[in-house]
mmCIF file of C-alpha atoms in Angstrom:
data_model
loop_
_atom_site.group_PDB
_atom_site.id
_atom_site.type_symbol
_atom_site.label_atom_id
_atom_site.label_comp_id
_atom_site.label_asym_id
_atom_site.label_seq_id
_atom_site.Cartn_x
_atom_site.Cartn_y
_atom_site.Cartn_z
ATOM 1 C CA MET A 1 9.152 -23.848 -37.436
ATOM 2 C CA ARG A 2 10.266 -20.382 -37.812
ATOM 3 C CA MET A 3 6.533 -19.489 -37.232
ATOM 4 C CA ARG A 4 6.297 -21.463 -34.567
ATOM 5 C CA ILE A 5 9.166 -19.757 -32.541
ATOM 6 C CA VAL A 6 7.755 -16.460 -33.500
ATOM 7 C CA ALA A 7 4.503 -17.466 -32.403
ATOM 8 C CA ILE A 8 5.367 -18.523 -29.053
ATOM 9 C CA THR A 9 7.510 -15.510 -28.352
ATOM 10 C CA ALA A 10 4.353 -13.188 -29.359
ATOM 11 C CA LEU A 11 3.154 -15.243 -26.404
ATOM 12 C CA VAL A 12 5.600 -14.897 -23.728
ATOM 13 C CA LEU A 13 6.064 -11.287 -24.548
ATOM 14 C CA LEU A 14 1.935 -10.262 -24.548
ATOM 15 C CA TRP A 15 2.855 -11.606 -21.649
ATOM 16 C CA CYS A 16 5.203 -10.287 -20.076
ATOM 17 C CA ALA A 17 3.388 -6.800 -20.828
ATOM 18 C CA ALA A 18 0.234 -8.308 -18.582
ATOM 19 C CA ALA A 19 2.990 -8.893 -16.139
ATOM 20 C CA VAL A 20 4.219 -5.595 -16.090
ATOM 21 C CA ALA A 21 1.465 -4.269 -16.799
ATOM 22 C CA GLN A 22 -0.433 -5.468 -14.060
ATOM 23 C CA GLN A 23 2.561 -4.911 -11.576
ATOM 24 C CA LYS A 24 2.526 -1.263 -11.686
ATOM 25 C CA GLY A 25 3.393 -0.898 -8.700
ATOM 26 C CA THR A 26 -0.144 0.224 -7.259
ATOM 27 C CA VAL A 27 -2.383 -2.897 -5.390
ATOM 28 C CA VAL A 28 -5.792 -0.590 -7.024
ATOM 29 C CA SER A 29 -6.166 -0.618 -10.409
ATOM 30 C CA MET A 30 -9.033 1.248 -11.843
ATOM 31 C CA ALA A 31 -10.858 -0.209 -15.010
ATOM 32 C CA PRO A 32 -11.296 2.688 -17.800
ATOM 33 C CA ALA A 33 -14.267 5.072 -16.882
ATOM 34 C CA PRO A 34 -16.536 5.321 -19.561
ATOM 35 C CA VAL A 35 -17.135 8.985 -21.237
ATOM 36 C CA VAL A 36 -20.330 10.585 -19.141
ATOM 37 C CA TYR A 37 -22.934 11.961 -21.051
ATOM 38 C CA VAL A 38 -24.576 14.782 -19.350
ATOM 39 C CA SER A 39 -26.571 17.482 -20.477
ATOM 40 C CA ALA A 40 -26.319 21.285 -18.409
ATOM 41 C CA SER A 41 -28.430 21.567 -15.538
ATOM 42 C CA ARG A 42 -28.652 17.225 -15.573
ATOM 43 C CA SER A 43 -27.584 15.230 -12.155
ATOM 44 C CA THR A 44 -26.314 12.238 -14.405
ATOM 45 C CA PRO A 45 -24.851 8.956 -12.406
ATOM 46 C CA PHE A 46 -21.330 7.815 -12.677
ATOM 47 C CA GLU A 47 -19.791 4.778 -11.800
ATOM 48 C CA LEU A 48 -15.745 3.734 -11.744
ATOM 49 C CA ASN A 49 -14.818 0.837 -11.066
ATOM 50 C CA PHE A 50 -12.069 -0.599 -9.404
ATOM 51 C CA ARG A 51 -10.014 -4.305 -8.921
ATOM 52 C CA ILE A 52 -8.108 -5.130 -5.988
ATOM 53 C CA ALA A 53 -4.788 -6.838 -6.420
ATOM 54 C CA ARG A 54 -5.176 -10.871 -5.739
ATOM 55 C CA LYS A 55 -4.494 -11.683 -2.468
ATOM 56 C CA PHE A 56 -4.509 -8.460 -1.184
ATOM 57 C CA HIS A 57 -7.541 -5.979 0.358
ATOM 58 C CA ILE A 58 -7.756 -2.515 1.638
ATOM 59 C CA ASN A 59 -9.839 -0.849 4.240
ATOM 60 C CA SER A 60 -13.765 -0.276 2.938
ATOM 61 C CA ASN A 61 -14.558 3.784 3.091
ATOM 62 C CA LYS A 62 -15.820 2.622 6.662
ATOM 63 C CA PRO A 63 -13.201 0.554 8.590
ATOM 64 C CA ASN A 64 -14.453 -1.171 12.095
ATOM 65 C CA SER A 65 -11.872 1.291 13.990
ATOM 66 C CA GLU A 66 -10.585 5.037 14.274
ATOM 67 C CA LEU A 67 -6.801 4.060 13.659
ATOM 68 C CA LEU A 68 -7.597 2.133 10.049
ATOM 69 C CA ILE A 69 -7.872 4.444 6.896
ATOM 70 C CA PRO A 70 -10.671 4.204 5.096
ATOM 71 C CA THR A 71 -10.565 3.961 0.763
ATOM 72 C CA ALA A 72 -11.506 7.917 0.480
ATOM 73 C CA LEU A 73 -12.303 9.096 -3.154
ATOM 74 C CA LYS A 74 -11.253 13.131 -4.164
ATOM 75 C CA LEU A 75 -12.398 15.206 -7.198
ATOM 76 C CA SER A 76 -11.136 18.029 -7.982
ATOM 77 C CA THR A 77 -13.658 19.678 -11.132
ATOM 78 C CA PRO A 78 -13.222 21.812 -13.407
ATOM 79 C CA THR A 79 -15.506 24.879 -12.944
ATOM 80 C CA ASP A 80 -18.617 24.499 -13.030
ATOM 81 C CA ILE A 81 -18.978 20.906 -12.963
ATOM 82 C CA MET A 82 -20.616 19.857 -9.613
ATOM 83 C CA ILE A 83 -20.349 15.739 -8.418
ATOM 84 C CA SER A 84 -21.999 14.865 -5.805
ATOM 85 C CA SER A 85 -23.610 11.537 -4.187
ATOM 86 C CA ILE A 86 -20.343 9.915 -3.832
ATOM 87 C CA SER A 87 -21.509 6.627 -2.546
ATOM 88 C CA TYR A 88 -18.824 3.678 -1.471
ATOM 89 C CA PRO A 89 -19.863 0.114 -1.020
ATOM 90 C CA ASP A 90 -20.562 -1.259 2.174
ATOM 91 C CA GLY A 91 -17.234 -3.629 3.462
ATOM 92 C CA GLU A 92 -17.032 -6.949 3.881
ATOM 93 C CA GLN A 93 -16.742 -8.217 7.419
ATOM 94 C CA LEU A 94 -13.630 -10.276 7.029
ATOM 95 C CA ALA A 95 -11.118 -12.068 9.744
ATOM 96 C CA PHE A 96 -8.216 -12.535 8.728
ATOM 97 C CA ASP A 97 -5.663 -15.183 10.276
ATOM 98 C CA PHE A 98 -3.361 -12.484 12.647
ATOM 99 C CA ALA A 99 -6.986 -11.342 14.036
ATOM 100 C CA PRO A 100 -9.094 -14.296 14.222
ATOM 101 C CA SER A 101 -11.448 -12.539 17.277
ATOM 102 C CA GLU A 102 -11.778 -9.553 14.498
ATOM 103 C CA LYS A 103 -13.611 -8.325 11.927
ATOM 104 C CA LEU A 104 -12.499 -5.618 9.377
ATOM 105 C CA SER A 105 -14.398 -3.327 7.330
ATOM 106 C CA VAL A 106 -13.181 -4.607 3.779
ATOM 107 C CA TYR A 107 -12.890 -3.987 0.285
ATOM 108 C CA SER A 108 -11.629 -6.734 -2.250
ATOM 109 C CA GLY A 109 -11.436 -8.174 -5.535
ATOM 110 C CA ASP A 110 -13.584 -5.828 -7.408
ATOM 111 C CA PHE A 111 -15.058 -2.700 -6.577
ATOM 112 C CA SER A 112 -17.377 0.201 -7.394
ATOM 113 C CA ILE A 113 -17.161 3.754 -6.332
ATOM 114 C CA THR A 114 -20.693 5.643 -8.198
ATOM 115 C CA GLY A 115 -21.211 9.363 -8.123
ATOM 116 C CA LYS A 116 -23.387 11.718 -9.687
ATOM 117 C CA VAL A 117 -22.706 14.383 -12.167
ATOM 118 C CA ARG A 118 -24.306 17.837 -13.039
ATOM 119 C CA PRO A 119 -23.064 20.663 -15.023
ATOM 120 C CA LEU A 120 -24.097 23.653 -14.539
ATOM 121 C CA ARG A 121 -26.707 25.654 -17.629
ATOM 122 C CA SER A 122 -23.632 28.172 -17.664
ATOM 123 C CA VAL A 123 -21.301 25.391 -18.643
ATOM 124 C CA ARG A 124 -20.094 25.016 -22.342
ATOM 125 C CA ALA A 125 -21.091 22.314 -24.445
ATOM 126 C CA GLY A 126 -17.516 20.279 -24.704
ATOM 127 C CA THR A 127 -15.445 17.115 -23.454
ATOM 128 C CA TYR A 128 -14.434 18.628 -19.368
ATOM 129 C CA ARG A 129 -11.379 16.471 -17.546
ATOM 130 C CA VAL A 130 -12.697 15.199 -14.430
ATOM 131 C CA HIS A 131 -9.224 14.539 -12.130
ATOM 132 C CA GLY A 132 -9.301 13.190 -8.925
ATOM 133 C CA GLN A 133 -7.490 10.210 -6.952
ATOM 134 C CA LEU A 134 -8.391 7.548 -4.138
ATOM 135 C CA LYS A 135 -6.359 7.031 -1.525
ATOM 136 C CA TYR A 136 -6.911 4.261 0.679
ATOM 137 C CA GLN A 137 -4.018 1.528 2.220
ATOM 138 C CA ALA A 138 -3.948 -2.573 1.414
ATOM 139 C CA CYS A 139 -2.612 -5.678 3.585
ATOM 140 C CA ASP A 140 -2.347 -9.144 2.473
ATOM 141 C CA ASP A 141 -2.964 -11.872 4.866
ATOM 142 C CA ARG A 142 0.748 -10.524 7.408
ATOM 143 C CA ALA A 143 1.128 -7.246 6.702
ATOM 144 C CA CYS A 144 -0.200 -4.079 5.812
ATOM 145 C CA PHE A 145 1.435 -1.227 3.202
ATOM 146 C CA PRO A 146 2.090 2.280 3.660
ATOM 147 C CA PRO A 147 -1.214 4.580 2.774
ATOM 148 C CA ALA A 148 -0.894 5.081 -1.515
ATOM 149 C CA THR A 149 -3.022 7.295 -3.961
ATOM 150 C CA LEU A 150 -4.266 6.278 -7.257
ATOM 151 C CA PRO A 151 -4.816 8.846 -9.414
ATOM 152 C CA ILE A 152 -7.906 8.546 -12.380
ATOM 153 C CA PHE A 153 -9.715 10.681 -14.684
ATOM 154 C CA PHE A 154 -13.131 10.766 -16.173
ATOM 155 C CA ASP A 155 -14.276 12.227 -19.144
ATOM 156 C CA VAL A 156 -17.747 14.712 -18.855
ATOM 157 C CA LYS A 157 -19.743 15.183 -22.320
ATOM 158 C CA VAL A 158 -21.787 17.921 -21.809
ATOM 159 C CA GLY A 159 -24.088 18.186 -24.769
ATOM 160 C CA LYS A 160 -25.681 21.480 -26.021
ATOM 161 C CA PRO A 161 -28.758 22.422 -24.022
ATOM 162 C CA PRO A 162 -31.630 22.313 -25.883
ATOM 163 C CA VAL A 163 -33.050 24.155 -27.697
ATOM 164 C CA THR A 164 -35.755 26.658 -26.381
ATOM 165 C CA ARG A 165 -38.503 26.889 -28.843
ATOM 166 C CA THR A 166 -41.075 28.747 -28.856
ATOM 167 C CA ARG A 167 -44.008 27.786 -29.779
ATOM 168 C CA ARG A 168 -45.558 29.159 -33.105
ATOM 169 C CA ASN A 169 -48.823 29.457 -34.814
ATOM 170 C CA PRO A 170 -49.862 27.325 -37.366
ATOM 171 C CA GLY A 171 -51.711 29.518 -38.551
ATOM 172 C CA GLN A 172 -49.061 32.050 -38.763
ATOM 173 C CA SER A 173 -46.243 30.245 -39.703
ATOM 174 C CA PRO A 174 -46.788 27.326 -41.691
ATOM 175 C CA SER A 175 -42.955 26.638 -42.369
ATOM 176 C CA SER A 176 -41.915 22.793 -42.370
ATOM 177 C CA PRO A 177 -40.656 21.674 -39.341
ATOM 178 C CA ARG A 178 -36.554 21.278 -39.127
ATOM 179 C CA MET B 1 18.742 -15.289 -44.099
ATOM 180 C CA LYS B 2 16.607 -12.022 -43.587
ATOM 181 C CA ARG B 3 14.072 -14.042 -42.065
ATOM 182 C CA ASN B 4 16.837 -16.036 -39.415
ATOM 183 C CA LEU B 5 17.475 -12.396 -38.409
ATOM 184 C CA LEU B 6 14.227 -10.777 -37.629
ATOM 185 C CA VAL B 7 13.515 -14.670 -35.414
ATOM 186 C CA ILE B 8 17.020 -14.293 -33.949
ATOM 187 C CA LEU B 9 16.014 -10.240 -33.059
ATOM 188 C CA VAL B 10 12.231 -10.780 -31.594
ATOM 189 C CA VAL B 11 14.259 -13.812 -28.710
ATOM 190 C CA VAL B 12 16.458 -11.215 -28.087
ATOM 191 C CA VAL B 13 14.064 -8.607 -27.593
ATOM 192 C CA ALA B 14 11.732 -11.231 -25.965
ATOM 193 C CA ILE B 15 14.533 -12.243 -23.869
ATOM 194 C CA ALA B 16 15.419 -8.581 -22.710
ATOM 195 C CA ILE B 17 11.178 -7.322 -21.892
ATOM 196 C CA MET B 18 11.269 -10.820 -19.543
ATOM 197 C CA ILE B 19 14.459 -9.600 -17.623
ATOM 198 C CA PHE B 20 12.496 -6.492 -17.460
ATOM 199 C CA ALA B 21 9.511 -7.854 -15.912
ATOM 200 C CA ALA B 22 11.236 -10.256 -13.526
ATOM 201 C CA ARG B 23 12.564 -7.238 -11.885
ATOM 202 C CA LYS B 24 9.477 -5.474 -11.836
ATOM 203 C CA LEU B 25 8.378 -8.323 -9.851
ATOM 204 C CA LYS B 26 10.565 -8.449 -7.649
ATOM 205 C CA ASN B 27 10.139 -5.146 -6.597
ATOM 206 C CA TYR B 28 6.366 -5.567 -5.946
ATOM 207 C CA PRO B 29 5.461 -5.599 -2.730
ATOM 208 C CA HIS B 30 4.291 -8.924 -2.011
ATOM 209 C CA TYR B 31 4.737 -10.051 1.374
ATOM 210 C CA SER B 32 4.774 -13.534 0.610
ATOM 211 C CA LYS B 33 7.090 -12.660 -2.329
ATOM 212 C CA LEU B 34 9.333 -10.880 -0.172
ATOM 213 C CA PRO B 35 12.530 -11.717 -0.104
ATOM 214 C CA THR B 36 12.861 -12.180 4.125
ATOM 215 C CA ALA B 37 17.146 -10.992 2.601
ATOM 216 C CA ASN B 38 19.865 -12.125 4.089
ATOM 217 C CA VAL B 39 21.019 -10.356 6.733
ATOM 218 C CA LYS B 40 22.233 -12.740 8.947
ATOM 219 C CA GLY B 41 26.035 -11.387 10.641
ATOM 220 C CA LYS B 42 25.374 -8.200 8.987
ATOM 221 C CA PRO B 43 26.029 -5.218 11.447
ATOM 222 C CA ALA B 44 22.903 -3.566 12.129
ATOM 223 C CA PRO B 45 23.360 0.464 10.784
ATOM 224 C CA ASP B 46 23.439 2.493 13.177
ATOM 225 C CA PHE B 47 20.461 5.371 14.379
ATOM 226 C CA THR B 48 20.024 7.853 15.794
ATOM 227 C CA LEU B 49 15.839 8.922 16.970
ATOM 228 C CA THR B 50 13.919 10.509 19.270
ATOM 229 C CA SER B 51 11.743 8.151 21.675
ATOM 230 C CA LEU B 52 8.078 9.336 22.492
ATOM 231 C CA ASP B 53 9.291 10.457 26.279
ATOM 232 C CA GLY B 54 11.994 12.837 23.766
ATOM 233 C CA LYS B 55 15.261 10.935 24.545
ATOM 234 C CA THR B 56 18.027 10.270 21.979
ATOM 235 C CA VAL B 57 17.372 6.603 20.974
ATOM 236 C CA GLN B 58 21.064 5.412 19.697
ATOM 237 C CA LEU B 59 21.814 2.268 18.439
ATOM 238 C CA SER B 60 25.335 1.786 19.158
ATOM 239 C CA ALA B 61 24.503 2.325 21.923
ATOM 240 C CA LEU B 62 22.763 -0.622 22.712
ATOM 241 C CA LYS B 63 25.916 -3.386 22.324
ATOM 242 C CA GLY B 64 25.862 -5.606 24.843
ATOM 243 C CA LYS B 65 22.416 -5.992 24.851
ATOM 244 C CA ALA B 66 19.449 -7.647 22.404
ATOM 245 C CA VAL B 67 17.660 -5.765 20.732
ATOM 246 C CA VAL B 68 13.916 -5.923 18.797
ATOM 247 C CA LEU B 69 14.359 -3.170 15.696
ATOM 248 C CA ASN B 70 10.072 -3.213 15.620
ATOM 249 C CA PHE B 71 8.458 -1.090 12.391
ATOM 250 C CA TRP B 72 4.947 -0.519 12.053
ATOM 251 C CA ALA B 73 2.163 1.788 12.132
ATOM 252 C CA THR B 74 -1.115 2.757 13.996
ATOM 253 C CA TRP B 75 -2.694 1.823 11.008
ATOM 254 C CA CYS B 76 -1.372 -1.613 11.318
ATOM 255 C CA ALA B 77 -3.992 -4.535 12.100
ATOM 256 C CA PRO B 78 -1.674 -7.390 12.543
ATOM 257 C CA CYS B 79 1.064 -5.012 13.899
ATOM 258 C CA LYS B 80 -2.501 -4.077 16.474
ATOM 259 C CA ILE B 81 -1.772 -8.245 16.628
ATOM 260 C CA GLU B 82 1.854 -8.337 18.019
ATOM 261 C CA VAL B 83 2.178 -5.184 19.887
ATOM 262 C CA PRO B 84 1.046 -6.988 23.536
ATOM 263 C CA TRP B 85 2.949 -9.722 23.258
ATOM 264 C CA LEU B 86 5.306 -7.363 22.119
ATOM 265 C CA VAL B 87 4.884 -5.370 25.913
ATOM 266 C CA ASP B 88 4.903 -9.452 27.507
ATOM 267 C CA LEU B 89 8.257 -10.300 25.469
ATOM 268 C CA GLN B 90 10.149 -6.736 27.370
ATOM 269 C CA LYS B 91 8.335 -7.552 30.780
ATOM 270 C CA GLN B 92 9.210 -10.954 30.536
ATOM 271 C CA TYR B 93 13.569 -10.714 28.949
ATOM 272 C CA GLY B 94 14.143 -6.887 30.223
ATOM 273 C CA PRO B 95 15.848 -8.755 33.206
ATOM 274 C CA GLU B 96 17.763 -10.073 30.573
ATOM 275 C CA GLY B 97 19.565 -7.366 28.573
ATOM 276 C CA LEU B 98 16.202 -7.700 25.374
ATOM 277 C CA GLU B 99 15.756 -3.738 24.478
ATOM 278 C CA ILE B 100 12.556 -3.434 22.350
ATOM 279 C CA ILE B 101 12.688 -0.539 19.946
ATOM 280 C CA GLY B 102 9.610 -0.181 17.785
ATOM 281 C CA ILE B 103 9.597 2.794 14.969
ATOM 282 C CA ALA B 104 6.334 4.132 14.558
ATOM 283 C CA MET B 105 6.096 4.975 10.316
ATOM 284 C CA ASP B 106 3.430 6.837 10.951
ATOM 285 C CA GLU B 107 2.100 9.740 9.059
ATOM 286 C CA GLY B 108 0.287 11.230 11.010
ATOM 287 C CA SER B 109 1.174 13.404 14.616
ATOM 288 C CA LYS B 110 3.760 12.542 17.400
ATOM 289 C CA GLU B 111 0.465 13.114 19.242
ATOM 290 C CA GLU B 112 -1.394 10.216 17.670
ATOM 291 C CA VAL B 113 1.170 7.634 17.993
ATOM 292 C CA ALA B 114 1.551 8.739 21.571
ATOM 293 C CA GLU B 115 -2.048 7.658 21.926
ATOM 294 C CA PHE B 116 -2.170 4.703 21.109
ATOM 295 C CA THR B 117 1.234 3.292 22.923
ATOM 296 C CA LYS B 118 -0.742 4.987 26.402
ATOM 297 C CA GLU B 119 -4.082 2.701 25.211
ATOM 298 C CA MET B 120 -1.520 -0.213 24.350
ATOM 299 C CA ASN B 121 0.076 -0.126 27.675
ATOM 300 C CA ILE B 122 3.100 -0.141 25.809
ATOM 301 C CA ASN B 123 6.251 -0.812 28.306
ATOM 302 C CA TYR B 124 9.373 -0.285 25.513
ATOM 303 C CA THR B 125 10.373 2.324 23.551
ATOM 304 C CA VAL B 126 8.915 3.832 20.787
ATOM 305 C CA ALA B 127 10.089 6.028 18.591
ATOM 306 C CA ILE B 128 8.953 7.819 15.473
ATOM 307 C CA GLY B 129 11.038 6.301 12.248
ATOM 308 C CA ASP B 130 11.868 8.119 8.860
ATOM 309 C CA GLU B 131 12.559 7.287 5.199
ATOM 310 C CA LYS B 132 16.349 7.227 6.533
ATOM 311 C CA ILE B 133 16.195 5.305 8.989
ATOM 312 C CA ALA B 134 13.751 2.736 6.688
ATOM 313 C CA GLU B 135 16.071 2.943 3.832
ATOM 314 C CA ALA B 136 19.256 2.463 5.729
ATOM 315 C CA TYR B 137 17.421 -1.423 6.747
ATOM 316 C CA GLY B 138 16.628 -1.962 3.054
ATOM 317 C CA ASN B 139 13.392 -0.556 2.154
ATOM 318 C CA ILE B 140 10.718 -1.204 4.586
ATOM 319 C CA LEU B 141 8.008 -2.585 2.304
ATOM 320 C CA GLY B 142 5.541 -3.282 4.650
ATOM 321 C CA LEU B 143 4.041 -3.393 8.168
ATOM 322 C CA PRO B 144 5.485 -5.225 11.129
ATOM 323 C CA THR B 145 8.681 -6.024 9.793
ATOM 324 C CA THR B 146 10.772 -6.666 13.012
ATOM 325 C CA PHE B 147 14.545 -6.787 13.027
ATOM 326 C CA TYR B 148 16.605 -8.912 16.020
ATOM 327 C CA ILE B 149 19.890 -7.577 16.367
ATOM 328 C CA GLY B 150 22.279 -9.365 18.821
ATOM 329 C CA ARG B 151 24.274 -8.928 21.767
ATOM 330 C CA ASP B 152 27.112 -8.416 20.345
ATOM 331 C CA GLY B 153 25.667 -5.758 16.824
ATOM 332 C CA ASN B 154 25.060 -8.205 14.153
ATOM 333 C CA MET B 155 21.353 -8.926 13.234
ATOM 334 C CA ILE B 156 20.221 -11.719 13.322
ATOM 335 C CA SER B 157 16.860 -11.430 10.979
ATOM 336 C CA LYS B 158 14.933 -10.138 9.445
ATOM 337 C CA VAL B 159 10.930 -10.944 9.371
ATOM 338 C CA PRO B 160 8.313 -8.965 7.355
ATOM 339 C CA GLY B 161 4.647 -9.705 8.301
ATOM 340 C CA LEU B 162 3.021 -11.287 11.239
ATOM 341 C CA VAL B 163 4.110 -14.385 12.552
ATOM 342 C CA SER B 164 3.040 -15.826 15.129
ATOM 343 C CA HIS B 165 4.518 -15.195 19.229
ATOM 344 C CA LYS B 166 6.576 -18.288 19.475
ATOM 345 C CA GLU B 167 8.759 -17.625 16.485
ATOM 346 C CA ILE B 168 8.353 -13.964 18.150
ATOM 347 C CA GLU B 169 10.090 -14.945 20.938
ATOM 348 C CA ASP B 170 12.550 -18.355 19.514
ATOM 349 C CA ASN B 171 14.030 -14.970 17.480
ATOM 350 C CA ILE B 172 14.592 -12.965 20.668
ATOM 351 C CA LYS B 173 16.455 -16.347 22.825
ATOM 352 C CA GLN B 174 18.551 -16.269 19.791
ATOM 353 C CA ALA B 175 18.778 -12.641 20.238
ATOM 354 C CA LEU B 176 19.816 -12.829 23.847
ATOM 355 C CA ASN B 177 22.476 -16.315 23.068
ATOM 356 C CA GLN B 178 24.401 -14.175 21.074
ATOM 357 C CA PRO B 179 27.733 -13.280 22.850
ATOM 358 C CA ALA B 180 28.607 -9.807 22.831
ATOM 359 C CA THR B 181 31.906 -11.773 21.956
ATOM 360 C CA ALA B 182 32.131 -8.476 19.047
ATOM 361 C CA ALA B 183 31.234 -4.956 21.539
ATOM 362 C CA LYS B 184 33.378 -5.972 24.095
ATOM 363 C CA THR B 185 35.754 -6.356 22.057
ATOM 364 C CA GLN B 186 35.199 -2.940 20.761
ATOM 365 C CA ALA B 187 34.852 -1.727 23.749
ATOM 366 C CA LEU B 188 38.450 -2.951 24.596
ATOM 367 C CA GLU B 189 40.217 -1.083 21.536
ATOM 368 C CA SER B 190 38.238 1.612 22.488
ATOM 369 C CA ASN B 191 39.765 1.396 25.621
#
């Protein structure tokens, strides 16, 4: 009996924790980004995955009106780490109850933003954190909420540069390979 | 005995967390769950703003009139839908004493708002809002949010989100039908 009470309580606790975590004030959340492994001076793609809370939508990166606020990712990188080719998905063309005749370009549910990261040759091996923010403006089917920003980050792990081996003449250096 | 204490402790912690979670959920800006807050009969908080054309807009100076306080923004798609309705309603009910005030909650420039009002042929007063007025009206979480204020300066209702033209008109009629008794009494008292 006691075990049952403890089990039920634990479940309730888990539910509450999940609910609070989900509701942490933002309509958009980002899934933990995996570390991006890169070699110096090589472009490596990365992907950031976002989730929009149920019943909400946000404008796409290219909304159908100049007045609407586009979703935009801004990243500030450590010195000598370059970010390029930021690419947003196309928005869904949806009509809402409040404007059945007007289609809006929006994201809802899950969406991803991709890009490329390239450390310059001068960058030392190690892990670097890229910080940034996703600016978005959310609405539900009846109202819109003020523009908001979601702080984000992901790690870039720069590997050691490949050792440039000088070709040795086997005849002259018969040493065994490392 | 120790086990009993542990069970009680766990239950107490769970209840505490549930209360905390419930409070968090309450603050979550979801319109379908947003309380429309029972504002009926409460005096509308007074404010002074400057309209786009540079005139002073003071709510208390409008006693005796039915006031519609419409919080909106140029980036708000549902707000754009109701603007033409409000323009028509101002035309229709203006002679009966209706005063619509649009409070633009844009973060951008005043010029952007002015351009929008010109494009939309807005015929009612528009002023740029700020946090102070949003707070005075119970924190405006989403747009549009509309307050209907009777001739007596008391609130009739707060309507969050876009609603039908009919619902807006019904609220306006209610505000217009509100006798200005309190306003008259106050005017007499001040004399």
